[in-house]
Coordinates of C-alpha atoms and ligand atoms in Angstrom, one line a residue:
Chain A
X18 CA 0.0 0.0 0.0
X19 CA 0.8 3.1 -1.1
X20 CA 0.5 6.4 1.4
X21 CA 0.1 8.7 -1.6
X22 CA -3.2 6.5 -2.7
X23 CA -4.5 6.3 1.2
X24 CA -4.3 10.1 1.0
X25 CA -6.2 9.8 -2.3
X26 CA -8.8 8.0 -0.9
X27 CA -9.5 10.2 2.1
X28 CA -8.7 13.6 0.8
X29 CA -12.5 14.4 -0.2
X30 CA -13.4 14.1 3.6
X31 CA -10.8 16.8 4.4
X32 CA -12.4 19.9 2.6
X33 CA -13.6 21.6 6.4
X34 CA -11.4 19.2 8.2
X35 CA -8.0 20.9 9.9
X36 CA -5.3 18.9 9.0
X37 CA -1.7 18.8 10.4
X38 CA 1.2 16.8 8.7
X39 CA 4.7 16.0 9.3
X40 CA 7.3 17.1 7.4
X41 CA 9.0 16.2 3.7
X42 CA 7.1 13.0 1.6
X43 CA 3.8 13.6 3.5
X44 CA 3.5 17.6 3.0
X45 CA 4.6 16.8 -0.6
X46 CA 1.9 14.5 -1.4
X47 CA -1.0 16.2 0.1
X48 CA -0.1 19.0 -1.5
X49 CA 0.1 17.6 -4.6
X50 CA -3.2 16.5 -4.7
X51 CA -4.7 20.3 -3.9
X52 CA -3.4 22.7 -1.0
X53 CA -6.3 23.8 1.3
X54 CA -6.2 26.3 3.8
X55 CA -6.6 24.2 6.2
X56 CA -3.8 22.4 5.9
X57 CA -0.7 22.8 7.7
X58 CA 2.6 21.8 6.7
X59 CA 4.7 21.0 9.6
X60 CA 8.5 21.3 7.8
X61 CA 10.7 20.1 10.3
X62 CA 10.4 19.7 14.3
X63 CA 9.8 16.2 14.6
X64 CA 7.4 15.1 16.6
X65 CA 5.2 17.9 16.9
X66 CA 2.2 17.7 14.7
X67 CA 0.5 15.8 16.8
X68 CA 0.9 17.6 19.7
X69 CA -0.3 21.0 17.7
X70 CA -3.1 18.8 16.4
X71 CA -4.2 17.8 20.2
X72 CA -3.9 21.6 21.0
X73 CA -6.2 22.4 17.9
X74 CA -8.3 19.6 19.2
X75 CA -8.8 20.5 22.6
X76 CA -9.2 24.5 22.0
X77 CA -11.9 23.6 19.0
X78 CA -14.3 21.2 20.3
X79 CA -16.5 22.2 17.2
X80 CA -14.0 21.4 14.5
X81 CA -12.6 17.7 13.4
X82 CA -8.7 17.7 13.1
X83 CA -6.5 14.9 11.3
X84 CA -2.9 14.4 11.9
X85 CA -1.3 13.2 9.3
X86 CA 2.2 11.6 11.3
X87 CA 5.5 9.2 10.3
X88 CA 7.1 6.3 12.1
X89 CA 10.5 8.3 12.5
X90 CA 8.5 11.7 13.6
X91 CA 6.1 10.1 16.0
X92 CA 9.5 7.7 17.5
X93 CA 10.6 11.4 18.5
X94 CA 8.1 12.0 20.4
X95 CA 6.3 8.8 22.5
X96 CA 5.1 11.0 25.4
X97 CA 1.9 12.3 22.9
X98 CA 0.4 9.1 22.8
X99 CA 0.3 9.3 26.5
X100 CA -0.8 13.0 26.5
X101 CA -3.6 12.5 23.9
X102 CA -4.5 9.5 25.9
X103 CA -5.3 11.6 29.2
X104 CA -7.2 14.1 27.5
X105 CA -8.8 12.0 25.1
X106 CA -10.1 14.4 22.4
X107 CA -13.0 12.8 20.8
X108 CA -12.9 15.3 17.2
X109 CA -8.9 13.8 16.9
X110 CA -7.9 11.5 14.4
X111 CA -4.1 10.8 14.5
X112 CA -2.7 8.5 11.4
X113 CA 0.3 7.2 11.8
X114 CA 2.0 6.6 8.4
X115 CA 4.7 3.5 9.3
X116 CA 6.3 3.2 6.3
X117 CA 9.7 1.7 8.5
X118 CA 12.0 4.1 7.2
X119 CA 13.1 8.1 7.1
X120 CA 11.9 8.6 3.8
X121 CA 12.8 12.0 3.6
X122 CA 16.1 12.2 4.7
X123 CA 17.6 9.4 2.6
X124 CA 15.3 6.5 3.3
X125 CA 17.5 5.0 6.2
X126 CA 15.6 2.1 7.8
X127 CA 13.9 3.3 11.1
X128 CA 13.1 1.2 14.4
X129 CA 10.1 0.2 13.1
X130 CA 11.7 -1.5 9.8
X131 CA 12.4 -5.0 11.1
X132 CA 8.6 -5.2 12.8
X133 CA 9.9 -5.5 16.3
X134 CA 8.7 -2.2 17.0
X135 CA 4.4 -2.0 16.9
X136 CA 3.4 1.8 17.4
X137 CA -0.3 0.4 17.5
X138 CA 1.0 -1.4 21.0
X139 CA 3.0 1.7 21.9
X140 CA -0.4 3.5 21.4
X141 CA -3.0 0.9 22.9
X142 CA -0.6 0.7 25.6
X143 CA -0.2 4.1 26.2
X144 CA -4.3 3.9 27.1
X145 CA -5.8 4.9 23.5
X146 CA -8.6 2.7 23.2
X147 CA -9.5 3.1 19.6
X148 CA -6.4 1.9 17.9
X149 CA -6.3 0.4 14.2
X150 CA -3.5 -1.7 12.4
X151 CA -3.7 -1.4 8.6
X152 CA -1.6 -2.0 5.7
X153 CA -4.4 -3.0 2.9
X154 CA -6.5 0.2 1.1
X155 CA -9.6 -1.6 2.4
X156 CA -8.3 -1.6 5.6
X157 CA -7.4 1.4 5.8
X158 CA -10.6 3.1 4.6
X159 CA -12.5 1.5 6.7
X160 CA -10.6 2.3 9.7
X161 CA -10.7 5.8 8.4
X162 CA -14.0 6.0 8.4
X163 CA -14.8 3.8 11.3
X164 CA -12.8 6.9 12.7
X165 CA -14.8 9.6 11.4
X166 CA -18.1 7.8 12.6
X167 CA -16.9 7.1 16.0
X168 CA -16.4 10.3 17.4
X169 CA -13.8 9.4 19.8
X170 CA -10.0 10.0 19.5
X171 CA -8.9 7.3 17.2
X172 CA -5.1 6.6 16.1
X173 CA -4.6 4.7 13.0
X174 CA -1.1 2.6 11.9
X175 CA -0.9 2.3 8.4
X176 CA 1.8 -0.1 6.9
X177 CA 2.5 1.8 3.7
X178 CA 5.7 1.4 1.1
X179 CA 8.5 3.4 1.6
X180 CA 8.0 5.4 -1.3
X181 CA 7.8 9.3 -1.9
X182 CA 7.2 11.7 -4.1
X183 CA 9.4 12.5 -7.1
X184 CA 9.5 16.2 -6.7
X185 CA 9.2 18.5 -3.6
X186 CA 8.4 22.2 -3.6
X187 CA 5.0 24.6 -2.9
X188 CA 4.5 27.6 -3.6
X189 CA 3.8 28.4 0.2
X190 CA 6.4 29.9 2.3
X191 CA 6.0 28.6 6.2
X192 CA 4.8 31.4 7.4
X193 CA 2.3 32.4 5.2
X194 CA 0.7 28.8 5.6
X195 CA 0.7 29.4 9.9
X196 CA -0.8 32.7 9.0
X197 CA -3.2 31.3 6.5
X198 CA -4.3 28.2 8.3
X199 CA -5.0 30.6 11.3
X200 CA -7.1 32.4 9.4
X201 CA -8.9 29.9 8.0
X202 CA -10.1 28.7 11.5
X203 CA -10.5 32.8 12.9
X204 CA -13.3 32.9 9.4
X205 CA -14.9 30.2 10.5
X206 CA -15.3 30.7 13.9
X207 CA -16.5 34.1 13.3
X208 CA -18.9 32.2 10.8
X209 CA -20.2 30.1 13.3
X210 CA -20.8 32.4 15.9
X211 CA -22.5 34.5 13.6
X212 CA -25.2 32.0 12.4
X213 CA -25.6 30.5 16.0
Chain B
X16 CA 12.6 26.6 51.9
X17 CA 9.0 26.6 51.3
X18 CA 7.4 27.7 47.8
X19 CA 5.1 31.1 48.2
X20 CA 2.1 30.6 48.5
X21 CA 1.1 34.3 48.1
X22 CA 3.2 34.4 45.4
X23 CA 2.2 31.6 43.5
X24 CA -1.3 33.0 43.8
X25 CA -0.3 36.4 42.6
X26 CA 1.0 34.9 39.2
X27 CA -2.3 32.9 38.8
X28 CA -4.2 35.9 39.2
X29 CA -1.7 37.6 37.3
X30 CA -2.4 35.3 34.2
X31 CA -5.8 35.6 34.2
X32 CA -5.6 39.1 34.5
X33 CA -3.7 38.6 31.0
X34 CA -6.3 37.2 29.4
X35 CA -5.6 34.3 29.3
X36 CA -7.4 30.8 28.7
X37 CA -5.2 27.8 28.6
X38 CA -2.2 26.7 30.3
X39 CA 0.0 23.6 29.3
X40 CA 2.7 22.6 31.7
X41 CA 5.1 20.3 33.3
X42 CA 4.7 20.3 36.8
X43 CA 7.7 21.3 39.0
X44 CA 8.3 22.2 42.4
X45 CA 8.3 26.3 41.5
X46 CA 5.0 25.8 40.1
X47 CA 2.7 23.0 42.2
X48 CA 0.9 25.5 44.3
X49 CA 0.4 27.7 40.8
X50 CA -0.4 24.4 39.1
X51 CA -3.1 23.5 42.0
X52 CA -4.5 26.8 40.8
X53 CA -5.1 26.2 37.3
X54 CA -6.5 22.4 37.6
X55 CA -9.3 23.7 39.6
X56 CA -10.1 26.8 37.9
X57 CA -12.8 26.4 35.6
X58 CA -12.2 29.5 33.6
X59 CA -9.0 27.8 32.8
X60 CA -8.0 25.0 30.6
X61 CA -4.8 22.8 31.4
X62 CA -3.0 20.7 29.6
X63 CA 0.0 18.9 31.2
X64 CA 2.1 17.0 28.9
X65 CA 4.8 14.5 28.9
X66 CA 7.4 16.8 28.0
X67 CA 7.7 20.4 27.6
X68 CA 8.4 20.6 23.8
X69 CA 4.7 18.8 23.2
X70 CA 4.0 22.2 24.7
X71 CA 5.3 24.1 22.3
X72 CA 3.0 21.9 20.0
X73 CA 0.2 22.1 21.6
X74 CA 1.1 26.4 22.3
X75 CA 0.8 26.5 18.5
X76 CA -2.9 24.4 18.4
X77 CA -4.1 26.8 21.0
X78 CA -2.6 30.1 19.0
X79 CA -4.5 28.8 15.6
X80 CA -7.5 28.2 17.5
X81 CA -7.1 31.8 19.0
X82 CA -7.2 30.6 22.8
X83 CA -5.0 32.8 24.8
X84 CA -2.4 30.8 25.6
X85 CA 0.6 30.3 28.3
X86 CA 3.7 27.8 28.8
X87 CA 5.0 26.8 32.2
X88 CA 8.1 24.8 32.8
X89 CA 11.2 24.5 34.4
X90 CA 14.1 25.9 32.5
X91 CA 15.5 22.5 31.9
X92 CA 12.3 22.2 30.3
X93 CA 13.1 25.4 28.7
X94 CA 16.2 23.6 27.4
X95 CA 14.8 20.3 26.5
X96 CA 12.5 22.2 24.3
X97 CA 14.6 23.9 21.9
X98 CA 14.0 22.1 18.7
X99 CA 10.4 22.8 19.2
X100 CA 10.9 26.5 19.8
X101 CA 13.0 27.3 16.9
X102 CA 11.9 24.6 14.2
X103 CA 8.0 25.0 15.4
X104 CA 7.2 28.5 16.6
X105 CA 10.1 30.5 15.3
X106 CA 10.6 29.1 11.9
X107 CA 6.0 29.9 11.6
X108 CA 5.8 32.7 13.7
X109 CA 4.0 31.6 16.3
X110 CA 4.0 33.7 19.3
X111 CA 5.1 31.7 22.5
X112 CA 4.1 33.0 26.5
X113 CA 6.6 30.9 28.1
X114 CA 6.8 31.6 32.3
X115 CA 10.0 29.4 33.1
X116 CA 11.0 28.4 36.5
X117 CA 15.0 29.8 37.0
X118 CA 16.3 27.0 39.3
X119 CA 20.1 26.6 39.4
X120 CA 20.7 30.1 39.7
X121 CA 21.9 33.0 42.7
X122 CA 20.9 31.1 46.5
X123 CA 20.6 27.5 44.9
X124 CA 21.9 25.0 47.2
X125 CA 20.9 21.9 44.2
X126 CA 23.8 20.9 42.2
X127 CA 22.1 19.6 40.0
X128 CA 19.9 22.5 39.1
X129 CA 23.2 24.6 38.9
X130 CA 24.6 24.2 34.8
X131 CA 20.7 24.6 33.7
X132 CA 20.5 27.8 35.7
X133 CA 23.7 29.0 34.6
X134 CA 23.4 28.9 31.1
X135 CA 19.6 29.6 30.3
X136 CA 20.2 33.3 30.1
X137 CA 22.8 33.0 27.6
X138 CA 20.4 30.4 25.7
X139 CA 17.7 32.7 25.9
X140 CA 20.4 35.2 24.0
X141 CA 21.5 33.1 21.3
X142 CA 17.9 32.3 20.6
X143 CA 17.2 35.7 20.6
X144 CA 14.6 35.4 22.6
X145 CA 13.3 38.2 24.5
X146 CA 12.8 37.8 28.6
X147 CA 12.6 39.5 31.8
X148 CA 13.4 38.5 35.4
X149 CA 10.2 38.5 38.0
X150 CA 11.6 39.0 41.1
X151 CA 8.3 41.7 42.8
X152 CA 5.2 40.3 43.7
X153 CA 3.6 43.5 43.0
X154 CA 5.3 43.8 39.4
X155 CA 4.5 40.1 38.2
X156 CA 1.3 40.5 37.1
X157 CA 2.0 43.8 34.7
X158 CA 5.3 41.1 33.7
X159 CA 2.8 38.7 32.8
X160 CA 0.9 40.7 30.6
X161 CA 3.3 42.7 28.5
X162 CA 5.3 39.4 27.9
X163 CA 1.8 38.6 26.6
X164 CA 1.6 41.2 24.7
X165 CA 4.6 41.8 23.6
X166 CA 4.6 37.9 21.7
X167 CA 1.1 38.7 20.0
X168 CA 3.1 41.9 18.7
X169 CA 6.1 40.1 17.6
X170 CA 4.8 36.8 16.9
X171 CA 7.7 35.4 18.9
X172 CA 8.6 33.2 22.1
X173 CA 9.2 35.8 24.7
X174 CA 10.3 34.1 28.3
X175 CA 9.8 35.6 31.7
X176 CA 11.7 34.3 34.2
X177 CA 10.6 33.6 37.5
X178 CA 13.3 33.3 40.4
X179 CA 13.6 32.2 43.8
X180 CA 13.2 35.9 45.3
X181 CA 9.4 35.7 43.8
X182 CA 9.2 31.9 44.2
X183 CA 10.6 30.7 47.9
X184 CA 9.5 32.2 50.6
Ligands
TPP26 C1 15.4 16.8 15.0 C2 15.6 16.3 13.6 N1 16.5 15.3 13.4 C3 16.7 14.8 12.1 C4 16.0 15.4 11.1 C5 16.2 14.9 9.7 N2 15.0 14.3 9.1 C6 14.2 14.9 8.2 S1 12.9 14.0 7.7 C7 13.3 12.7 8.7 C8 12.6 11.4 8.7 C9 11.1 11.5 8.9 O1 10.7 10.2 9.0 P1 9.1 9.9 9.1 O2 8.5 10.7 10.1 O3 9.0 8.4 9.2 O4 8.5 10.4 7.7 P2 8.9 9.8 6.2 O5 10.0 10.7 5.7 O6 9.3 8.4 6.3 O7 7.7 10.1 5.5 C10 14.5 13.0 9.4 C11 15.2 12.1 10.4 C12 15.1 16.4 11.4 N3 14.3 17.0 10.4 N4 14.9 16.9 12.6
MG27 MG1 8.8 7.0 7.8

């Protein structure tokens, strides 16, 4: 399985969706398929998108937020799936793209290459209760949506191929897209608050 | 030496007087009585995390959501969360209300607080990172609020600093 054809297949659910993604091969291919405002490109501190997607979460109870992650960027940071576990947002999805290597720094195998290392354990063990291991299409679309329907934090592992794009660039510097994506939310809440 | 509790309740207020909404933190001696505070105050929301640099994350969630926001941590929390700071909210522009513990500095009899609390100041510097000392009770809480204002204006981390004169009683 490809992660490039997973993002395919769930990018029409993430038109009002805020999404968060690690850096490199991720970005790249999200953003080749259509850059939204909200989408933010998180291009370099590893580890972090899913803690800005918890703190998205938990300060916009109203809004549904997806974190797009990596095996290497998640392994930098364990503690989240202990953190989201405690505060449990129910409108977070986290995927976890395992594709057992650093892609984007030269593909160099990762922990997780061999299979020894299982980030769903890490994560069910960490006290997530909703916790899916993929690597088919199917599987993954399900789980997806299984995610979307549940309402509940839900972390997804998705076995994918440790393939990336063949280009990178956007025509988005880094902080236009932090000023953009804020924005994007600061419309809607206005919108919202507006009609209600 | 015993942490202030007057003190400690004179930042709290002094962060609400601020404006602000959320807190995330790493607990630490300094700050348990402050910490107390904020887990019991409705009016404010706290998030602890694992580690301070999930902070600097979840700062930046809170910042595109438009919650008023503040950090508490040690400063070898401070330390640990460099990357963060710099790759994260410097590198985007996100404006960061850090209120760091000082340990390891003047009066401390920990060694092992010591090299932190020697070199965060010069950290802080090469960062270029704008901070202040709070050492007055009764000039915390207008500390407070112009570090707050002061990293809306410049959509940077600014740090205030808060030593043992304001901290131990
Ligand atoms: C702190 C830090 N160390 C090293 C790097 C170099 N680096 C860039 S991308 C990357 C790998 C990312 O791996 P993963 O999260 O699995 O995503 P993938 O590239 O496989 O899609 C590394 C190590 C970095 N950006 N930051
Ligand atoms: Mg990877």
């Amino acid at each position: 399985m490809e992660r490039a054809r997973c993002l395919e297949m769930i990018y029409s659910e993430l038109t009002d969706t805020l999404v968060v993604t690690i850096m490199g091969a991720s970005a790249q291919e999200l953003y080749n398929l259509g850059h939204r405002e909200n989408f933010f490109y998180l291009q370099h501190a590893m580890g972090l998108a899913s803690s800005i997607g918890l703190g998205l979460a938990m300060h916009l109870p109203a809004e549904r937020v997806v974190v797009l992650d990596g095996d290497g960027s998640v392994l930098m940071n364990l503690g989240t799936f202990a953190t989201l576990a405690r505060y449990r947002p129910r409108n977070l999805i986290h995927i976890v793209f395992d594709n057992g290597s650093l892609l984007s720094t030269g593909g160099f195998d990762s922990h997780t290459t061999s299979g020894i290392t299982d980030l769903a354990a890490i994560a069910r063990g960490a006290g997530i209760e909703h916790v899916a291991a993929v690597d088919t299409a199917v599987g993954f679309g399900e789980a997806f949506i299984a995610a979307l329907e549940r309402n509940d934090l839900s972390v997804i592992v998705a076995k994918v191929a440790a393939v990336g794009p063949e280009r990178y660039g956007m025509d988005l510097q880094l902080p236009e897209n932090a000023f953009r994506f804020r924005r994007w939310i600061q419309h809607r809440k206005r919108a919202t608050e507006q009609t209600s | 030496m015993t942490v202030s509790y007057d003190n400690s309740k004179i930042i709290f207020d002094g962060i609400k007087a601020a404006g602000i909404k959320s807190v995330s933190a790493l607990p630490e001696t300094w700050l348990g009585l402050l910490l107390q505070r904020a887990e019991s105050d409705p009016d404010v929301q706290l998030v602890q995390v694992a580690k301070e640099e999930e902070a600097v994350g979840v700062a930046a969630g809170a910042y595109f959501a438009g919650t008023p926001h503040a950090l508490l941590m040690q400063n070898h929390g401070f330390l640990g969360a460099i990357n963060g700071i710099v790759s994260l909210a410097q590198l985007y522009h996100v404006p960061l209300c850090m209120l760091i513990a000082l340990r390891g500095h003047w009066g401390e009899p920990y060694p092992w607080h010591t090299r932190g609390g020697i070199v965060t100041e010069a950290v802080l510097r090469a960062l270029g990172i704008p901070f202040e000392y709070a050492r007055e009770p009764a000039q915390v809480a207008k500390q407070i609020r112009e570090a707050w204002t002061f990293s809306q204006s410049s959509l940077s981390p600014v740090a205030l600093l808060l030593t043992r004169d304001l901290m131990e009683d």
